[in-house]
CSV table of C-alpha atoms and ligand atoms in Angstrom, one decimal:
chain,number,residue,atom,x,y,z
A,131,UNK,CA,16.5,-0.3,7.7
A,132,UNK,CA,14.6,1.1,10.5
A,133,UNK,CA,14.8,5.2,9.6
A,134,UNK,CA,14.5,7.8,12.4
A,135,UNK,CA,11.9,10.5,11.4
A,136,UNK,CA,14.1,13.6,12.8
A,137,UNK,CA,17.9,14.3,12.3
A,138,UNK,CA,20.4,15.0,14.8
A,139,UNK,CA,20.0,18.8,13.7
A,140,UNK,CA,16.5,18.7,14.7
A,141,UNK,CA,17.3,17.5,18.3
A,142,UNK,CA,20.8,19.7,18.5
A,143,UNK,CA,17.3,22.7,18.7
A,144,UNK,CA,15.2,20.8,20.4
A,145,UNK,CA,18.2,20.0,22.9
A,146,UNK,CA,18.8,23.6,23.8
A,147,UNK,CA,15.3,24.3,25.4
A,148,UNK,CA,14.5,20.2,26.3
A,149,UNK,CA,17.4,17.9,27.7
A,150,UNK,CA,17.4,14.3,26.9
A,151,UNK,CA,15.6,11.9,27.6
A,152,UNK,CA,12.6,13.0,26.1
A,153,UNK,CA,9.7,10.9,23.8
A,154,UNK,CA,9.0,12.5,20.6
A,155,UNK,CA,5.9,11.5,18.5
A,156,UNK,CA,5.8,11.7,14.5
A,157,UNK,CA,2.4,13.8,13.8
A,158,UNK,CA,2.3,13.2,10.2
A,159,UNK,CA,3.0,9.4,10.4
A,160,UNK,CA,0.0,8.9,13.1
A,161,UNK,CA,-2.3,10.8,11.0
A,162,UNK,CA,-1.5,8.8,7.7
A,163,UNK,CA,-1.5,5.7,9.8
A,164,UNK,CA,-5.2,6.5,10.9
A,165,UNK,CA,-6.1,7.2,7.6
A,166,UNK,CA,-5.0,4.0,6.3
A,167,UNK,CA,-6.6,2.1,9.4
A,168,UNK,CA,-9.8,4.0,8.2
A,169,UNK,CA,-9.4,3.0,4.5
A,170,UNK,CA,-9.3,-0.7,5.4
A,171,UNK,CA,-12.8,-0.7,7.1
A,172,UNK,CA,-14.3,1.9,5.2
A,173,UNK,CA,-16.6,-1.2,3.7
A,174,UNK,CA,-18.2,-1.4,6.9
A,175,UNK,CA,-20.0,1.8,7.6
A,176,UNK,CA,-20.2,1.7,11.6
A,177,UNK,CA,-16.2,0.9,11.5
A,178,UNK,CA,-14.6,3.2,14.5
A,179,UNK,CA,-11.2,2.5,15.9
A,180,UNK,CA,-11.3,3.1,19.7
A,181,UNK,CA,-7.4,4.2,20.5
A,182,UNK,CA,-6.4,2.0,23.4
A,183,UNK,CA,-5.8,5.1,25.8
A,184,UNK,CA,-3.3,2.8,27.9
A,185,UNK,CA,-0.7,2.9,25.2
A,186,UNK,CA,-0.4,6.7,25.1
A,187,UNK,CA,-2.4,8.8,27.8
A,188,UNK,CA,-1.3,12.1,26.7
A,189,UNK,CA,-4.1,14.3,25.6
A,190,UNK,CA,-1.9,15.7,22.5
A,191,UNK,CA,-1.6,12.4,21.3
A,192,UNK,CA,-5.7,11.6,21.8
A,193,UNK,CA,-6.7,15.1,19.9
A,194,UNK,CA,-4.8,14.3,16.4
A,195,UNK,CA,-6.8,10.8,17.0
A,196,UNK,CA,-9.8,12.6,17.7
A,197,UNK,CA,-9.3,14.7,14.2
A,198,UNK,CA,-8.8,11.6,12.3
A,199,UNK,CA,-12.2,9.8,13.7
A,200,UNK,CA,-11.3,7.6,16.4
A,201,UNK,CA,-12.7,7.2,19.8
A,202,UNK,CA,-10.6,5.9,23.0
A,203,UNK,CA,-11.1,2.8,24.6
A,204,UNK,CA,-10.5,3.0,28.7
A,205,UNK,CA,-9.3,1.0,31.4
A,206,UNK,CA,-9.5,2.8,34.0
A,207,UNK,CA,-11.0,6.3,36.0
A,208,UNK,CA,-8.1,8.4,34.8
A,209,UNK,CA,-8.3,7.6,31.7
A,210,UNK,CA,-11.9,8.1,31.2
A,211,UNK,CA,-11.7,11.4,32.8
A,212,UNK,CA,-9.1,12.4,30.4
A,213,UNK,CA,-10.9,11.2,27.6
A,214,UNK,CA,-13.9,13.4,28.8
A,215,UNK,CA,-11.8,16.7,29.2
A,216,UNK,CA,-10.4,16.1,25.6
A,217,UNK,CA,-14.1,16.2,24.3
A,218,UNK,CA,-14.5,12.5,24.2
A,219,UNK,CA,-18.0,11.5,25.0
A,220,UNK,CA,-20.6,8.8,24.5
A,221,UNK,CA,-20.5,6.5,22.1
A,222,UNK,CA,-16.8,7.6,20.9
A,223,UNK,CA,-15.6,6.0,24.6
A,224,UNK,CA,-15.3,1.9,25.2
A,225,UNK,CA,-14.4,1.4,28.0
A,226,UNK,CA,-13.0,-1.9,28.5
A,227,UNK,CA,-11.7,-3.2,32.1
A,228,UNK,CA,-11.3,-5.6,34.4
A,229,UNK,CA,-11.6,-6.1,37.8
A,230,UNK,CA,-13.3,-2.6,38.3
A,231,UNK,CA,-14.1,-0.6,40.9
A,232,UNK,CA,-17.8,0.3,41.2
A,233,UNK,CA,-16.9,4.0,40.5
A,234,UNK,CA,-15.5,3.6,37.3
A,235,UNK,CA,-18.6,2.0,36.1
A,236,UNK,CA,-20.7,4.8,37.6
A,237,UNK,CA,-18.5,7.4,35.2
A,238,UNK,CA,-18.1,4.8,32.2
A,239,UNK,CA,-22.5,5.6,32.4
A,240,UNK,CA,-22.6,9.1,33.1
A,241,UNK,CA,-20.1,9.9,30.2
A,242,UNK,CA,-22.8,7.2,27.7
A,243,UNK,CA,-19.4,4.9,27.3
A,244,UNK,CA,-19.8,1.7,25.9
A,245,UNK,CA,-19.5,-0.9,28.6
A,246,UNK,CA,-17.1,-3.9,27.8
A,247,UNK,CA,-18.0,-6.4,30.8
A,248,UNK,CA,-15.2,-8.6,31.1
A,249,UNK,CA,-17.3,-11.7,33.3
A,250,UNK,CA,-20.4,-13.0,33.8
A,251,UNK,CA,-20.5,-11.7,37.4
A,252,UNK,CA,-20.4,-8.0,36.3
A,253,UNK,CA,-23.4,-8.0,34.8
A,254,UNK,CA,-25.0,-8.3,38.4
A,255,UNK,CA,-22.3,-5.7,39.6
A,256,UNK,CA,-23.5,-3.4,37.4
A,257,UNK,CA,-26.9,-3.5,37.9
A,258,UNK,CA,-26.4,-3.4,41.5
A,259,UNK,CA,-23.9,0.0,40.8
A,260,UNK,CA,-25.9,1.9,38.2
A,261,UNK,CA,-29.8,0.4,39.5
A,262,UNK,CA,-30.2,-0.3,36.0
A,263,UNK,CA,-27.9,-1.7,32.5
A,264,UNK,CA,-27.5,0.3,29.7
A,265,UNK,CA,-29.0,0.1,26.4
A,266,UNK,CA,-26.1,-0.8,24.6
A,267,UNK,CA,-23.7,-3.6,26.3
A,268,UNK,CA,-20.2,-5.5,25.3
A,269,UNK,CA,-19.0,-8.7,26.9
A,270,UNK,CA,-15.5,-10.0,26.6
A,271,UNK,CA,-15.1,-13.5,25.3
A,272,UNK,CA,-12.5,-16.0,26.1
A,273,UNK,CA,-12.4,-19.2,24.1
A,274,UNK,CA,-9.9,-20.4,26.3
A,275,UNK,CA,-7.3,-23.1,24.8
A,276,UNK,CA,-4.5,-22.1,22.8
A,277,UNK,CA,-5.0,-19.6,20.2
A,278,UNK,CA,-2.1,-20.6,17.2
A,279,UNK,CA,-2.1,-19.2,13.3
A,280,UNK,CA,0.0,-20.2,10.2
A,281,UNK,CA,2.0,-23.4,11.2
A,282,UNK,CA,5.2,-23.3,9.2
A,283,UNK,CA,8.9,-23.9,9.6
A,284,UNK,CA,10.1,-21.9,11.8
A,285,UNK,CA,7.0,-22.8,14.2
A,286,UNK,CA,3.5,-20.7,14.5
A,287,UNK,CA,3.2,-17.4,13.3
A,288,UNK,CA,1.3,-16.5,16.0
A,289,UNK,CA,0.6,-18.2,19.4
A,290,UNK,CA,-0.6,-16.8,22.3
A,291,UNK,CA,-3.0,-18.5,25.6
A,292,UNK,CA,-6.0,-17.3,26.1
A,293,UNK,CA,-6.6,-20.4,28.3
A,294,UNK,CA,-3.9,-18.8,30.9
A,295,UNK,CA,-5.3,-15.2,30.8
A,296,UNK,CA,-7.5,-13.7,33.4
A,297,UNK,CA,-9.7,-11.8,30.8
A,298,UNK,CA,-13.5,-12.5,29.5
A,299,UNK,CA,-15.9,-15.0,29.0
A,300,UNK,CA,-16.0,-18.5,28.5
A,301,UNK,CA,-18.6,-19.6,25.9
A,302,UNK,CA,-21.9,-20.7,27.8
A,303,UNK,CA,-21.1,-17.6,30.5
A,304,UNK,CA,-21.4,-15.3,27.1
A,305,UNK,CA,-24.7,-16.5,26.2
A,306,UNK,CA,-26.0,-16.8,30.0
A,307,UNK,CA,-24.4,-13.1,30.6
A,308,UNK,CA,-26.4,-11.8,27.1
A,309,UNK,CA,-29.7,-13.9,28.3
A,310,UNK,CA,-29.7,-11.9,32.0
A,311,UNK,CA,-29.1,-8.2,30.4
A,312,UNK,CA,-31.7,-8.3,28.1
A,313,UNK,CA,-33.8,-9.7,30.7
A,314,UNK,CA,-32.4,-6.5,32.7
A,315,UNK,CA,-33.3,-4.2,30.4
A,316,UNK,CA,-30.3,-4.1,27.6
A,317,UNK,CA,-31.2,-4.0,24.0
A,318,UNK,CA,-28.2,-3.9,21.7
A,319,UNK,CA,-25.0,-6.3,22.4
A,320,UNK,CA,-21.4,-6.4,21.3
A,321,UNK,CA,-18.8,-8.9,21.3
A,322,UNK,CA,-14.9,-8.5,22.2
A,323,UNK,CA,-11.8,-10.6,22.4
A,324,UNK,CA,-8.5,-10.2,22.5
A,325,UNK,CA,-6.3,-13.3,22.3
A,326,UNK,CA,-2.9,-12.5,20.9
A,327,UNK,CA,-0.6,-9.9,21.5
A,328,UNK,CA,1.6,-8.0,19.0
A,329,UNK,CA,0.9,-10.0,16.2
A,330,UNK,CA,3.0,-9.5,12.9
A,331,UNK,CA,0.5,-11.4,10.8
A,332,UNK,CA,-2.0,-10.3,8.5
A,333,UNK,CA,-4.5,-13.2,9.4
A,334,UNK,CA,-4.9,-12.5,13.0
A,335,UNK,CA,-7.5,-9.9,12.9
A,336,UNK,CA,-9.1,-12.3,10.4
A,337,UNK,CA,-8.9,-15.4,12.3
A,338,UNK,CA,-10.0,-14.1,15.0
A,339,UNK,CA,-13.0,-12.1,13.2
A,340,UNK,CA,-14.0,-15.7,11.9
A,341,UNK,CA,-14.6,-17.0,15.6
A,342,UNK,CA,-16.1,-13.9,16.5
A,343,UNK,CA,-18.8,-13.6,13.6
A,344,UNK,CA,-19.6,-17.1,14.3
A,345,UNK,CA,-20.3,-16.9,17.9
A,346,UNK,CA,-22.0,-13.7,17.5
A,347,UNK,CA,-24.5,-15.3,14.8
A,348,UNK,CA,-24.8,-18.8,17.2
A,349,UNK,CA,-25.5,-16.3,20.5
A,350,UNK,CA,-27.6,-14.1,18.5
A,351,UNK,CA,-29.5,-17.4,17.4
A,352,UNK,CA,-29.4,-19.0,21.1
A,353,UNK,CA,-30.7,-16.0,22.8
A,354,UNK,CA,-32.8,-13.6,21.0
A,355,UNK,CA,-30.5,-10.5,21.1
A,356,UNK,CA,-29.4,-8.0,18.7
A,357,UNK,CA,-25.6,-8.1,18.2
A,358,UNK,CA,-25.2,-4.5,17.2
A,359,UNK,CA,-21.0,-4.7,16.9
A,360,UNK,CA,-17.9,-7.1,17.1
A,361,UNK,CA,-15.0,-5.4,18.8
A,362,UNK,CA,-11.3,-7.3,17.5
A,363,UNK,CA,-9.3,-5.4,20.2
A,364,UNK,CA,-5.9,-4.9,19.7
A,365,UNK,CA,-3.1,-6.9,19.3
A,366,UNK,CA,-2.5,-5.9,15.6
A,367,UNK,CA,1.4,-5.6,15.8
A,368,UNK,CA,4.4,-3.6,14.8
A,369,UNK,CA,7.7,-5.0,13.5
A,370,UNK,CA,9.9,-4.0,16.5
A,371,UNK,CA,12.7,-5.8,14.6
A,372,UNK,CA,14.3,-4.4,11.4
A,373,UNK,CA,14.5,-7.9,9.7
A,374,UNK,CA,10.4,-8.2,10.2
A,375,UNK,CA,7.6,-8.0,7.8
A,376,UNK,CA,5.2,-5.2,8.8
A,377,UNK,CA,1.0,-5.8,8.8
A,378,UNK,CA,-0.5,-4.9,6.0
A,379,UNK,CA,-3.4,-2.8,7.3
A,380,UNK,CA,-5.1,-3.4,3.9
A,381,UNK,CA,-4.9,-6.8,3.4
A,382,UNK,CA,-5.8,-7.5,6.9
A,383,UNK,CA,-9.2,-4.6,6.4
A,384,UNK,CA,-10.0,-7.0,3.5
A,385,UNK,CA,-9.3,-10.3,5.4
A,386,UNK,CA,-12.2,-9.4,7.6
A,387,UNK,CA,-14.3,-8.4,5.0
A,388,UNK,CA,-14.1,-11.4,3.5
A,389,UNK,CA,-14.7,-13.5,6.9
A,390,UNK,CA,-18.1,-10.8,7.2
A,391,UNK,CA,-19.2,-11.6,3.7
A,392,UNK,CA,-19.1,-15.4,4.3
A,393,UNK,CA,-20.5,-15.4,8.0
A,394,UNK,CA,-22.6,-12.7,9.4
A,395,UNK,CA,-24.3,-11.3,6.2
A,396,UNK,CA,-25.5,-15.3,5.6
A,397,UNK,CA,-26.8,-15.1,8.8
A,398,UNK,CA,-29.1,-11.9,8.6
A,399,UNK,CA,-26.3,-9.9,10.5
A,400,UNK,CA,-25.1,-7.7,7.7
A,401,UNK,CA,-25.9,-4.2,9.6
A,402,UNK,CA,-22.7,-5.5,12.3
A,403,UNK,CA,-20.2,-2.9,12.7
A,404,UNK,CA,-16.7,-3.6,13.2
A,405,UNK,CA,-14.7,-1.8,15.8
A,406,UNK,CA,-11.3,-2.1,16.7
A,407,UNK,CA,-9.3,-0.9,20.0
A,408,UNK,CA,-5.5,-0.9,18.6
A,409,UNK,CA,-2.8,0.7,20.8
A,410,UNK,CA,0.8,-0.2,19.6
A,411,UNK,CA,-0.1,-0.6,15.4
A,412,UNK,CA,-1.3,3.2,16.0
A,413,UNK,CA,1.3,4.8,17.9
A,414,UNK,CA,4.5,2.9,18.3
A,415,UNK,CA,6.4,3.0,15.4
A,416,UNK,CA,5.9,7.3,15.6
A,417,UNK,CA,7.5,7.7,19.0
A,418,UNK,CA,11.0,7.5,19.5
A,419,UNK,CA,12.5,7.7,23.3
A,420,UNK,CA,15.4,10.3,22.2
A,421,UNK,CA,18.9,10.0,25.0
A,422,UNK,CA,22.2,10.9,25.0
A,423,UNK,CA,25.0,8.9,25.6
A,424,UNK,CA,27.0,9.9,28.7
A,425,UNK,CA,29.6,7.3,29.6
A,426,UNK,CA,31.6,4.6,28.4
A,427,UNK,CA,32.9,1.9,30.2
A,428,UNK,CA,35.1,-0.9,29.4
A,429,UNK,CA,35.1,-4.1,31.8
A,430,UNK,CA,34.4,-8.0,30.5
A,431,UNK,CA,31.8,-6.3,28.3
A,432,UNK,CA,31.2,-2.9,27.0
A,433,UNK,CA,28.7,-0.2,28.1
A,434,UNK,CA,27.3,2.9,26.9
A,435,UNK,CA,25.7,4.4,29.4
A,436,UNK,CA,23.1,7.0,28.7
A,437,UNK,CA,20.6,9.4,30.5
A,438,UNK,CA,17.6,7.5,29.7
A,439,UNK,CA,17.0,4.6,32.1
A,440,UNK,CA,13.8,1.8,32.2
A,441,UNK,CA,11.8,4.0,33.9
A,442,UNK,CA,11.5,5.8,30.7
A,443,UNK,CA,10.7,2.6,28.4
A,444,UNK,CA,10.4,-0.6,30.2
A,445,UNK,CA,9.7,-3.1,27.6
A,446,UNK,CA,13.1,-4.1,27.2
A,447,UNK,CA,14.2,-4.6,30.8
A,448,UNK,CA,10.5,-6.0,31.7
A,449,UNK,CA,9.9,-8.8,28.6
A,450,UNK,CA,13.4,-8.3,26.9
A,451,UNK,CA,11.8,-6.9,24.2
A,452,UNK,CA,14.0,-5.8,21.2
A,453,UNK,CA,14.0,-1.9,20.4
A,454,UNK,CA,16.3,-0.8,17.4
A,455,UNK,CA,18.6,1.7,18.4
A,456,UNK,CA,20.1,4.6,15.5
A,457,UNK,CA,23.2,6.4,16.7
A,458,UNK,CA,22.0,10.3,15.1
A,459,UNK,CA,24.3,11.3,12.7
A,460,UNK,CA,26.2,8.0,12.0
A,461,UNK,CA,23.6,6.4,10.3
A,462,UNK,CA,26.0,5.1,7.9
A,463,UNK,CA,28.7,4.6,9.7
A,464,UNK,CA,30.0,0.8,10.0
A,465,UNK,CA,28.3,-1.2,12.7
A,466,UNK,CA,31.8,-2.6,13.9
A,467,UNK,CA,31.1,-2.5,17.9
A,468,UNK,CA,28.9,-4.7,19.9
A,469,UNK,CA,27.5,-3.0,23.0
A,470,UNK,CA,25.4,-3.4,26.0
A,471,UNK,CA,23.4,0.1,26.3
A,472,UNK,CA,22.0,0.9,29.7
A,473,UNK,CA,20.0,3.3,32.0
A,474,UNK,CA,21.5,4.0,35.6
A,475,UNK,CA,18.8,2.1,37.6
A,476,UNK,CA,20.6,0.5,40.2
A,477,UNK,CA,18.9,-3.0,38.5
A,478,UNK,CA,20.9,-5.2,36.3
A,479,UNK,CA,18.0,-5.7,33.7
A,480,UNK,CA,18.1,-1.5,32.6
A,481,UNK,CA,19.5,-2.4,29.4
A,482,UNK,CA,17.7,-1.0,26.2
A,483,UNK,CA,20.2,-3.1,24.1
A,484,UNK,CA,22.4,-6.2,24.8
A,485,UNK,CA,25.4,-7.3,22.9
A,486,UNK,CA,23.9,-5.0,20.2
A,487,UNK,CA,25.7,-3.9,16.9
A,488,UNK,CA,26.3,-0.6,16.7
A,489,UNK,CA,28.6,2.0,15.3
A,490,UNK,CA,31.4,3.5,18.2
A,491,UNK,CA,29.7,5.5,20.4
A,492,UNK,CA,31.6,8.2,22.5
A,493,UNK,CA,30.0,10.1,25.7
A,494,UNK,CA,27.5,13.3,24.1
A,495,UNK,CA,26.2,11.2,20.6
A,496,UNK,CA,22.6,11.3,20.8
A,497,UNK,CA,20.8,7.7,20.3
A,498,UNK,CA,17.1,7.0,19.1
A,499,UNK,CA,15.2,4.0,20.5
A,500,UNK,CA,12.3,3.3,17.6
A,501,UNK,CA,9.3,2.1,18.3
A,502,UNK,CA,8.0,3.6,21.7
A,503,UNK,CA,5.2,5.6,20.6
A,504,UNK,CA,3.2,3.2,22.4
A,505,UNK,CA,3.2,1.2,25.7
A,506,UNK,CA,6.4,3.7,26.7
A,507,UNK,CA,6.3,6.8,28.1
A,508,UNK,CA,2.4,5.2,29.7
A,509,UNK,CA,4.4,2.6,31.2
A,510,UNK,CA,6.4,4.4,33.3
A,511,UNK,CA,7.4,4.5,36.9
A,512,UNK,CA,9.3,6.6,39.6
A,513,UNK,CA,11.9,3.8,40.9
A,514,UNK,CA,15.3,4.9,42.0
A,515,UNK,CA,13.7,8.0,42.4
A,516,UNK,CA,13.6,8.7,38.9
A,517,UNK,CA,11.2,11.4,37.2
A,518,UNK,CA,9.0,10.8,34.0
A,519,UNK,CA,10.1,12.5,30.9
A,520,UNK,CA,8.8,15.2,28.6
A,521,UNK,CA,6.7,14.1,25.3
A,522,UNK,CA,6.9,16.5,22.8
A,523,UNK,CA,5.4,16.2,19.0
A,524,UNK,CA,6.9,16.9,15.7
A,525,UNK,CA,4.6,18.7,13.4
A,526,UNK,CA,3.8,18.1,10.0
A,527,UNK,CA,5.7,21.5,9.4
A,528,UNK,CA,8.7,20.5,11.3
A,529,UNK,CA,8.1,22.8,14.6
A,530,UNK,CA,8.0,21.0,17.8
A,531,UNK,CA,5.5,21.5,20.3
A,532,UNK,CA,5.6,20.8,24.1
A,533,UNK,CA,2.4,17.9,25.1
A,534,UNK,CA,3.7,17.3,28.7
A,535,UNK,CA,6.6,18.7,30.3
A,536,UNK,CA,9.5,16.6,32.5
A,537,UNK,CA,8.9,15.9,35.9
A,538,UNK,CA,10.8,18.4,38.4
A,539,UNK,CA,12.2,16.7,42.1
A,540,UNK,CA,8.8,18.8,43.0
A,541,UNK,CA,6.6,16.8,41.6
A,542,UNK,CA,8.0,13.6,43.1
A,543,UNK,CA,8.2,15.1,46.7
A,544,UNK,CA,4.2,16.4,46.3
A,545,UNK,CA,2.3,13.4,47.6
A,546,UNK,CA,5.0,13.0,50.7
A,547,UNK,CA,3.9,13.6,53.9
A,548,UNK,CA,7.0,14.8,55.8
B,776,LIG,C1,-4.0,-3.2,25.8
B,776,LIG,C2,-5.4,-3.3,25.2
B,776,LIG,C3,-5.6,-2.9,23.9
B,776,LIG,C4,-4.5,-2.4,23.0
B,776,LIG,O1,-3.6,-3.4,22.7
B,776,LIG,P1,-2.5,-3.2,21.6
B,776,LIG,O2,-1.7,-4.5,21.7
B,776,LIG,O3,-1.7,-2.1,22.1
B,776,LIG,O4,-3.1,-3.0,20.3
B,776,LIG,C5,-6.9,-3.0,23.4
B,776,LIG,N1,-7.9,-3.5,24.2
B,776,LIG,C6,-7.7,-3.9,25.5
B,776,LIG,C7,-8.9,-4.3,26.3
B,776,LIG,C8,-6.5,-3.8,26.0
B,776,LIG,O5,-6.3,-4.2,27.3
């Protein structure tokens, strides 16, 4: 059973100075979480995590992450500058794009970031942008295809196609692209991919540190240059499903080692570090999207309609993504009514649940979605005239504190020219 970490007495408080909707993020189980992430590398001694900023661009969020040792990795000028103005700087930014505008390289340098260049044709971009290339230099890799894991029953464990997917590299461009930066200047290289999305498997990290140690040791072999790091990305998942096995962070630290023991140290690469750029496995499961439920309604299906709306949390409405639901304060109470829960965007797919289990809900019960700690709040919009909601944090002592308030009509209005 999927467990909310705060009790409808906790929001009745937070209620009276915060309406719903709101996103609240667990402090203690983000911290803990880092910690154990750390645990699992700590064999590699240049380990860093670089928090995908993407997932949850709230500076509140990105100073506990700071505490605990990570850096951010960035996609984009807004999210470098906020890394910058939350003390983020050099080597603790990656910042890992596509398609990007000559300006966001220029900052990516100014702030030392680690550049991940995501194709071949970059590397000339950004020696035209910056007149020079830095010292230190990642390129994305895409090994095309059709990246599968654990055949069993019920199918693959994990499939995903990096063949379809605009991002990185192909082979012979990674070795050509390593070839021209060092002739450019660069001294120390790094290698990235990301090939499968929300995983819920210990052996994809693994897997895919096995093709990435051996391509680094073949390119480092094939071109002369020192591969300083191997960066796995993301894609580490999170059991959005109650019935689901979660990652052992652990097993999966150790799955790597093993893959780094067998591979790189053989081939004189021993001194690699391993970095990782995880979004959802840190964040999601301590964020809930907190609502209240304000109507019923009874037709050839029934509805509970509540204040939040997809705006708020799009996952379900944009990939039908499954987000557990706990009715507050009848967490034990039979799950004898099926329901359709929705938001009031005037859009058919605003549905956070459908034909969903649930105990009877009636108009002012307050309902936690799990899970939305990351790719949430961050992936939010103003459609239907709809405003962005507050993110607030639970601390370890149970207080709550305030990391971005709600939007006001004011702040929807303030880029209209009238
Ligand atoms: C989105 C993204 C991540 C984080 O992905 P998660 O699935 O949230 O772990 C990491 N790196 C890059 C380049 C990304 O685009």
């Amino acid at each position: 059973m999927k467990k909310p970490f705060l009790t409808l007495s906790q929001v009745q408080e937070i209620k009276r100075t915060c309406p719903t909707p709101f996103h609240i993020y667990d402090e203690r189980g983000i911290r803990e979480n880092a910690r154990a992430l750390k645990a699992a590398f700590a064999w590699n001694p240049g380990f860093r995590e670089y928090f995908a900023v993407k997932a949850t661009p709230t500076p509140g969020i990105l100073n506990i992450l700071r505490e605990e040792g990570c850096g951010v990795d960035c996609s984009s000028l807004t999210e470098l500058m906020m890394s910058e103005r939350c003390g983020f700087s050099g080597r603790e930014i990656m910042f890992s794009s596509n398609e990007t505008p000559a300006e966001e390289f220029e900052l990516a340098a100014k702030l030392g970031a680690v550049i991940n260049l995501d194709d071949i044709t970059h590397v000339d971009f950004l020696h035209k942008t910056l007149g020079r290339v830095p010292e230190t230099v990642c390129c994305r890799f895409n090994p095309g295809g059709v990246f599968t894991l654990g055949e069993g029953g019920g199918g693959f464990q994990v499939m995903d196609n990096p063949g379809e997917a605009k991002y990185g590299m192909t082979r012979p461009q990674l070795v050509q692209a390593f070839t021209r930066l060092k002739a450019l200047g660069a001294k120390h290289f790094g290698i990235h991919a990301f090939l499968a999305s929300n995983t819920i498997s210990n052996e994809y990290y693994p897997a895919l540190a096995r093709l990435l140690f051996q391509t680094a040791a073949d390119a480092a072999r094939e071109t002369g240059c020192h591969v300083a790091f191997i960066n796995l990305s993301g894609g580490v998942g999170v059991p959005y499903r109650p019935d689901q096995p979660a990652n052992d962070i652990a097993v999966i630290g150790e799955g790597v080692r093993r893959a780094f023991e067998e591979i790189l140290v053989p081939a004189g690469l021993g001194d690699v570090s391993i970095f990782t750029e995880l979004g959802r496995f840190m964040l999601a499961p301590f964020g809930h999207l907190v609502t209240t439920a304000i109507h019923e309604k009874h037709i050839y299906k029934e509805y509970i309609g509540v204040d939040a709306c997809a705006v708020n949390l799009m996952r379900p409405a944009m990939y039908g993504a499954y987000h557990h639901i706990t009715v507050l304060g009848k967490e034990n109470a039979p799950e004898d009514h099926v329901y359709d829960v929705v938001g009031s965007l005037c859009e058919n797919n605003d549905k956070f649940a459908v034909d969903r289990e649930l105990p009877e809900i009636v108009p002012g019960d307050v309902l936690v979605i799990h899970d939305t700690g990351a790719h949430g709040f961050s992936m939010g919009y103003n459609y239907n005239g709809k405003l962005r909601s507050a993110e607030l944090l639970l601390r370890p002592d149970g207080s709550v504190k305030l990391l971005r308030r709600a939007e006001t009509p004011e702040d929807y209005f303030a880029t209209l020219v009238w």
